Backbone as XML, in Angstrom:
<?xml version="1.0"?>
<chain id="A" units="angstrom">
  <residue number="1" name="MET">
    <atom name="N" x="131.008" y="-172.429" z="33.486"/>
    <atom name="CA" x="131.930" y="-172.722" z="34.550"/>
    <atom name="C" x="133.218" y="-171.941" z="34.294"/>
  </residue>
  <residue number="2" name="LYS">
    <atom name="N" x="133.623" y="-171.170" z="35.289"/>
    <atom name="CA" x="134.839" y="-170.383" z="35.168"/>
    <atom name="C" x="136.018" y="-171.170" z="35.710"/>
  </residue>
  <residue number="3" name="GLN">
    <atom name="N" x="137.157" y="-170.969" z="35.103"/>
    <atom name="CA" x="138.377" y="-171.646" z="35.538"/>
    <atom name="C" x="139.296" y="-170.617" z="36.171"/>
  </residue>
  <residue number="4" name="THR">
    <atom name="N" x="140.200" y="-171.062" z="37.002"/>
    <atom name="CA" x="141.169" y="-170.187" z="37.639"/>
    <atom name="C" x="142.578" y="-170.597" z="37.241"/>
  </residue>
  <residue number="5" name="ASN">
    <atom name="N" x="143.486" y="-169.693" z="37.387"/>
    <atom name="CA" x="144.883" y="-169.970" z="37.084"/>
    <atom name="C" x="145.642" y="-170.487" z="38.303"/>
  </residue>
  <residue number="6" name="VAL">
    <atom name="N" x="144.957" y="-170.711" z="39.409"/>
    <atom name="CA" x="145.595" y="-171.182" z="40.630"/>
    <atom name="C" x="146.071" y="-172.614" z="40.417"/>
  </residue>
  <residue number="7" name="LYS">
    <atom name="N" x="147.348" y="-172.829" z="40.642"/>
    <atom name="CA" x="147.943" y="-174.144" z="40.427"/>
    <atom name="C" x="148.225" y="-174.890" z="41.734"/>
  </residue>
  <residue number="8" name="SER">
    <atom name="N" x="148.238" y="-174.150" z="42.857"/>
    <atom name="CA" x="148.486" y="-174.784" z="44.156"/>
    <atom name="C" x="147.767" y="-174.001" z="45.249"/>
  </residue>
  <residue number="9" name="TYR">
    <atom name="N" x="147.635" y="-174.635" z="46.398"/>
    <atom name="CA" x="146.988" y="-173.969" z="47.527"/>
    <atom name="C" x="147.734" y="-172.698" z="47.925"/>
  </residue>
  <residue number="10" name="ASP">
    <atom name="N" x="149.042" y="-172.658" z="47.747"/>
    <atom name="CA" x="149.841" y="-171.498" z="48.125"/>
    <atom name="C" x="149.433" y="-170.243" z="47.364"/>
  </residue>
  <residue number="11" name="GLU">
    <atom name="N" x="148.869" y="-170.386" z="46.194"/>
    <atom name="CA" x="148.478" y="-169.250" z="45.366"/>
    <atom name="C" x="147.117" y="-168.672" z="45.743"/>
  </residue>
  <residue number="12" name="LEU">
    <atom name="N" x="146.375" y="-169.356" z="46.603"/>
    <atom name="CA" x="145.064" y="-168.862" z="47.015"/>
    <atom name="C" x="145.209" y="-167.683" z="47.966"/>
  </residue>
  <residue number="13" name="PRO">
    <atom name="N" x="144.252" y="-166.751" z="47.927"/>
    <atom name="CA" x="144.273" y="-165.652" z="48.891"/>
    <atom name="C" x="143.939" y="-166.172" z="50.286"/>
  </residue>
  <residue number="14" name="LEU">
    <atom name="N" x="144.272" y="-165.398" z="51.312"/>
    <atom name="CA" x="144.015" y="-165.803" z="52.692"/>
    <atom name="C" x="142.518" y="-166.005" z="52.952"/>
  </residue>
  <residue number="15" name="PHE">
    <atom name="N" x="141.691" y="-165.113" z="52.427"/>
    <atom name="CA" x="140.239" y="-165.224" z="52.552"/>
    <atom name="C" x="139.643" y="-165.399" z="51.167"/>
  </residue>
  <residue number="16" name="ILE">
    <atom name="N" x="138.727" y="-166.337" z="51.043"/>
    <atom name="CA" x="138.164" y="-166.700" z="49.745"/>
    <atom name="C" x="136.673" y="-166.404" z="49.748"/>
  </residue>
  <residue number="17" name="ASN">
    <atom name="N" x="136.230" y="-165.661" z="48.732"/>
    <atom name="CA" x="134.804" y="-165.365" z="48.606"/>
    <atom name="C" x="134.153" y="-166.378" z="47.656"/>
  </residue>
  <residue number="18" name="ALA">
    <atom name="N" x="132.873" y="-166.223" z="47.431"/>
    <atom name="CA" x="132.129" y="-167.186" z="46.609"/>
    <atom name="C" x="132.611" y="-167.208" z="45.164"/>
  </residue>
  <residue number="19" name="ASP">
    <atom name="N" x="132.971" y="-166.050" z="44.625"/>
    <atom name="CA" x="133.454" y="-166.015" z="43.237"/>
    <atom name="C" x="134.734" y="-166.822" z="43.079"/>
  </residue>
  <residue number="20" name="THR">
    <atom name="N" x="135.677" y="-166.613" z="43.990"/>
    <atom name="CA" x="136.945" y="-167.345" z="43.933"/>
    <atom name="C" x="136.724" y="-168.825" z="44.202"/>
  </residue>
  <residue number="21" name="LEU">
    <atom name="N" x="135.870" y="-169.146" z="45.166"/>
    <atom name="CA" x="135.564" y="-170.541" z="45.471"/>
    <atom name="C" x="134.986" y="-171.244" z="44.250"/>
  </residue>
  <residue number="22" name="ALA">
    <atom name="N" x="134.089" y="-170.584" z="43.542"/>
    <atom name="CA" x="133.488" y="-171.163" z="42.342"/>
    <atom name="C" x="134.557" y="-171.474" z="41.299"/>
  </residue>
  <residue number="23" name="LYS">
    <atom name="N" x="135.487" y="-170.550" z="41.097"/>
    <atom name="CA" x="136.549" y="-170.764" z="40.124"/>
    <atom name="C" x="137.459" y="-171.910" z="40.533"/>
  </residue>
  <residue number="24" name="VAL">
    <atom name="N" x="137.830" y="-171.940" z="41.809"/>
    <atom name="CA" x="138.738" y="-172.984" z="42.301"/>
    <atom name="C" x="138.110" y="-174.368" z="42.185"/>
  </residue>
  <residue number="25" name="LEU">
    <atom name="N" x="136.838" y="-174.478" z="42.537"/>
    <atom name="CA" x="136.165" y="-175.776" z="42.508"/>
    <atom name="C" x="135.587" y="-176.113" z="41.131"/>
  </residue>
  <residue number="26" name="GLY">
    <atom name="N" x="135.529" y="-175.133" z="40.235"/>
    <atom name="CA" x="134.979" y="-175.377" z="38.912"/>
    <atom name="C" x="133.471" y="-175.543" z="38.917"/>
  </residue>
  <residue number="27" name="VAL">
    <atom name="N" x="132.806" y="-174.760" z="39.776"/>
    <atom name="CA" x="131.348" y="-174.811" z="39.875"/>
    <atom name="C" x="130.799" y="-173.408" z="39.638"/>
  </residue>
  <residue number="28" name="SER">
    <atom name="N" x="129.491" y="-173.297" z="39.551"/>
    <atom name="CA" x="128.872" y="-171.995" z="39.365"/>
    <atom name="C" x="128.947" y="-171.179" z="40.655"/>
  </residue>
  <residue number="29" name="ARG">
    <atom name="N" x="128.768" y="-169.884" z="40.503"/>
    <atom name="CA" x="128.758" y="-168.992" z="41.670"/>
    <atom name="C" x="127.607" y="-169.375" z="42.606"/>
  </residue>
  <residue number="30" name="ALA">
    <atom name="N" x="126.460" y="-169.717" z="42.036"/>
    <atom name="CA" x="125.307" y="-170.124" z="42.851"/>
    <atom name="C" x="125.633" y="-171.382" z="43.654"/>
  </residue>
  <residue number="31" name="SER">
    <atom name="N" x="126.332" y="-172.333" z="43.032"/>
    <atom name="CA" x="126.723" y="-173.553" z="43.746"/>
    <atom name="C" x="127.708" y="-173.249" z="44.858"/>
  </residue>
  <residue number="32" name="ALA">
    <atom name="N" x="128.599" y="-172.297" z="44.631"/>
    <atom name="CA" x="129.554" y="-171.910" z="45.669"/>
    <atom name="C" x="128.822" y="-171.309" z="46.867"/>
  </residue>
  <residue number="33" name="TYR">
    <atom name="N" x="127.844" y="-170.433" z="46.610"/>
    <atom name="CA" x="127.056" y="-169.863" z="47.702"/>
    <atom name="C" x="126.271" y="-170.939" z="48.430"/>
  </residue>
  <residue number="34" name="GLU">
    <atom name="N" x="125.719" y="-171.871" z="47.697"/>
    <atom name="CA" x="124.975" y="-172.968" z="48.316"/>
    <atom name="C" x="125.890" y="-173.779" z="49.227"/>
  </residue>
  <residue number="35" name="LEU">
    <atom name="N" x="127.079" y="-174.085" z="48.753"/>
    <atom name="CA" x="128.055" y="-174.822" z="49.562"/>
    <atom name="C" x="128.425" y="-174.040" z="50.811"/>
  </residue>
  <residue number="36" name="MET">
    <atom name="N" x="128.613" y="-172.746" z="50.674"/>
    <atom name="CA" x="129.008" y="-171.909" z="51.807"/>
    <atom name="C" x="127.918" y="-171.813" z="52.867"/>
  </residue>
  <residue number="37" name="ARG">
    <atom name="N" x="126.687" y="-172.142" z="52.515"/>
    <atom name="CA" x="125.579" y="-172.139" z="53.481"/>
    <atom name="C" x="125.412" y="-173.473" z="54.198"/>
  </residue>
  <residue number="38" name="GLU">
    <atom name="N" x="126.100" y="-174.512" z="53.749"/>
    <atom name="CA" x="125.975" y="-175.821" z="54.396"/>
    <atom name="C" x="126.589" y="-175.793" z="55.790"/>
  </residue>
  <residue number="39" name="LYS">
    <atom name="N" x="125.980" y="-176.554" z="56.700"/>
    <atom name="CA" x="126.419" y="-176.570" z="58.095"/>
    <atom name="C" x="127.864" y="-177.007" z="58.269"/>
  </residue>
  <residue number="40" name="ASP">
    <atom name="N" x="128.300" y="-177.998" z="57.521"/>
    <atom name="CA" x="129.647" y="-178.537" z="57.727"/>
    <atom name="C" x="130.725" y="-177.809" z="56.934"/>
  </residue>
  <residue number="41" name="PHE">
    <atom name="N" x="130.352" y="-176.762" z="56.194"/>
    <atom name="CA" x="131.352" y="-176.000" z="55.449"/>
    <atom name="C" x="131.829" y="-174.845" z="56.332"/>
  </residue>
  <residue number="42" name="PRO">
    <atom name="N" x="133.145" y="-174.635" z="56.421"/>
    <atom name="CA" x="133.711" y="-173.678" z="57.388"/>
    <atom name="C" x="133.680" y="-172.209" z="56.951"/>
  </residue>
  <residue number="43" name="SER">
    <atom name="N" x="132.538" y="-171.726" z="56.528"/>
    <atom name="CA" x="132.443" y="-170.323" z="56.108"/>
    <atom name="C" x="132.025" y="-169.460" z="57.296"/>
  </residue>
  <residue number="44" name="PHE">
    <atom name="N" x="132.213" y="-168.161" z="57.137"/>
    <atom name="CA" x="131.802" y="-167.196" z="58.156"/>
    <atom name="C" x="131.416" y="-165.899" z="57.469"/>
  </residue>
  <residue number="45" name="ARG">
    <atom name="N" x="130.740" y="-165.042" z="58.202"/>
    <atom name="CA" x="130.265" y="-163.771" z="57.649"/>
    <atom name="C" x="131.041" y="-162.603" z="58.245"/>
  </residue>
  <residue number="46" name="ILE">
    <atom name="N" x="131.291" y="-161.629" z="57.400"/>
    <atom name="CA" x="131.753" y="-160.314" z="57.822"/>
    <atom name="C" x="130.800" y="-159.349" z="57.135"/>
  </residue>
  <residue number="47" name="GLY">
    <atom name="N" x="129.864" y="-158.829" z="57.895"/>
    <atom name="CA" x="128.797" y="-158.013" z="57.302"/>
    <atom name="C" x="127.971" y="-158.884" z="56.379"/>
  </residue>
  <residue number="48" name="LYS">
    <atom name="N" x="127.862" y="-158.479" z="55.133"/>
    <atom name="CA" x="127.100" y="-159.257" z="54.155"/>
    <atom name="C" x="127.969" y="-160.241" z="53.390"/>
  </residue>
  <residue number="49" name="ARG">
    <atom name="N" x="129.288" y="-160.146" z="53.560"/>
    <atom name="CA" x="130.201" y="-161.029" z="52.818"/>
    <atom name="C" x="130.300" y="-162.393" z="53.493"/>
  </residue>
  <residue number="50" name="VAL">
    <atom name="N" x="130.310" y="-163.437" z="52.692"/>
    <atom name="CA" x="130.515" y="-164.804" z="53.186"/>
    <atom name="C" x="131.896" y="-165.222" z="52.696"/>
  </residue>
  <residue number="51" name="LEU">
    <atom name="N" x="132.729" y="-165.669" z="53.631"/>
    <atom name="CA" x="134.113" y="-166.006" z="53.317"/>
    <atom name="C" x="134.496" y="-167.341" z="53.924"/>
  </residue>
  <residue number="52" name="VAL">
    <atom name="N" x="135.602" y="-167.880" z="53.453"/>
    <atom name="CA" x="136.221" y="-169.054" z="54.053"/>
    <atom name="C" x="137.724" y="-168.793" z="54.028"/>
  </residue>
  <residue number="53" name="THR">
    <atom name="N" x="138.419" y="-169.187" z="55.084"/>
    <atom name="CA" x="139.865" y="-169.008" z="55.072"/>
    <atom name="C" x="140.497" y="-170.075" z="54.185"/>
  </residue>
  <residue number="54" name="LYS">
    <atom name="N" x="141.632" y="-169.743" z="53.644"/>
    <atom name="CA" x="142.357" y="-170.698" z="52.803"/>
    <atom name="C" x="142.636" y="-171.975" z="53.595"/>
  </residue>
  <residue number="55" name="GLU">
    <atom name="N" x="143.097" y="-171.827" z="54.818"/>
    <atom name="CA" x="143.430" y="-172.985" z="55.650"/>
    <atom name="C" x="142.228" y="-173.898" z="55.857"/>
  </residue>
  <residue number="56" name="ASN">
    <atom name="N" x="141.080" y="-173.316" z="56.176"/>
    <atom name="CA" x="139.875" y="-174.123" z="56.388"/>
    <atom name="C" x="139.384" y="-174.777" z="55.104"/>
  </residue>
  <residue number="57" name="LEU">
    <atom name="N" x="139.516" y="-174.080" z="53.984"/>
    <atom name="CA" x="139.114" y="-174.663" z="52.705"/>
    <atom name="C" x="139.993" y="-175.863" z="52.366"/>
  </residue>
  <residue number="58" name="VAL">
    <atom name="N" x="141.288" y="-175.720" z="52.545"/>
    <atom name="CA" x="142.220" y="-176.818" z="52.263"/>
    <atom name="C" x="141.889" y="-178.024" z="53.139"/>
  </residue>
  <residue number="59" name="GLU">
    <atom name="N" x="141.661" y="-177.798" z="54.428"/>
    <atom name="CA" x="141.297" y="-178.895" z="55.336"/>
    <atom name="C" x="139.993" y="-179.551" z="54.903"/>
  </residue>
  <residue number="60" name="TRP">
    <atom name="N" x="139.018" y="-178.745" z="54.501"/>
    <atom name="CA" x="137.722" y="-179.275" z="54.077"/>
    <atom name="C" x="137.886" y="-180.132" z="52.822"/>
  </residue>
  <residue number="61" name="ILE">
    <atom name="N" x="138.644" y="-179.656" z="51.857"/>
    <atom name="CA" x="138.872" y="-180.410" z="50.619"/>
    <atom name="C" x="139.604" y="-181.706" z="50.921"/>
  </residue>
  <residue number="62" name="GLU">
    <atom name="N" x="140.669" y="-181.625" z="51.702"/>
    <atom name="CA" x="141.450" y="-182.820" z="52.014"/>
    <atom name="C" x="140.635" y="-183.839" z="52.797"/>
  </residue>
  <residue number="63" name="GLY">
    <atom name="N" x="139.744" y="-183.371" z="53.663"/>
    <atom name="CA" x="138.882" y="-184.272" z="54.419"/>
    <atom name="C" x="137.898" y="-185.026" z="53.546"/>
  </residue>
  <residue number="64" name="ARG">
    <atom name="N" x="137.564" y="-184.466" z="52.392"/>
    <atom name="CA" x="136.615" y="-185.104" z="51.496"/>
    <atom name="C" x="137.264" y="-185.862" z="50.356"/>
  </residue>
  <residue number="65" name="THR">
    <atom name="N" x="138.547" y="-185.680" z="50.165"/>
    <atom name="CA" x="139.208" y="-186.377" z="49.079"/>
    <atom name="C" x="140.028" y="-187.577" z="49.548"/>
  </residue>
  <residue number="66" name="LYS">
    <atom name="N" x="140.171" y="-187.727" z="50.869"/>
    <atom name="CA" x="140.854" y="-188.916" z="51.382"/>
    <atom name="C" x="139.932" y="-190.105" z="51.304"/>
  </residue>
  <residue number="67" name="LYS">
    <atom name="N" x="140.494" y="-191.265" z="51.216"/>
    <atom name="CA" x="139.691" y="-192.491" z="51.145"/>
    <atom name="C" x="138.787" y="-192.572" z="52.374"/>
  </residue>
  <residue number="68" name="GLY">
    <atom name="N" x="137.508" y="-192.771" z="52.111"/>
    <atom name="CA" x="136.541" y="-192.896" z="53.198"/>
    <atom name="C" x="136.013" y="-191.573" z="53.702"/>
  </residue>
  <residue number="69" name="GLY">
    <atom name="N" x="136.378" y="-190.453" z="53.070"/>
    <atom name="CA" x="135.897" y="-189.127" z="53.488"/>
    <atom name="C" x="134.427" y="-188.962" z="53.187"/>
  </residue>
  <residue number="70" name="ASN">
    <atom name="N" x="133.821" y="-187.925" z="53.779"/>
    <atom name="CA" x="132.398" y="-187.625" z="53.532"/>
    <atom name="C" x="132.181" y="-187.247" z="52.089"/>
  </residue>
  <residue number="71" name="ARG">
    <atom name="N" x="131.059" y="-187.626" z="51.543"/>
    <atom name="CA" x="130.734" y="-187.268" z="50.170"/>
    <atom name="C" x="129.365" y="-186.715" z="50.082"/>
  </residue>
</chain>
């Protein structure tokens, strides 16, 4: 599991790829790709690249960490 030096959402890049997502969430790269393929995860494709915007990632995380959020 790779760790990142990101301390706040403000430090994240505007577009996040699977490698960065894995580091931020503390999961494997394969798990990040698996998450990015889920229907309710706000990822999108540009050519072969799968990305998520920082704003959508923050909303997704906050939606799952609030009391009663999806798990």
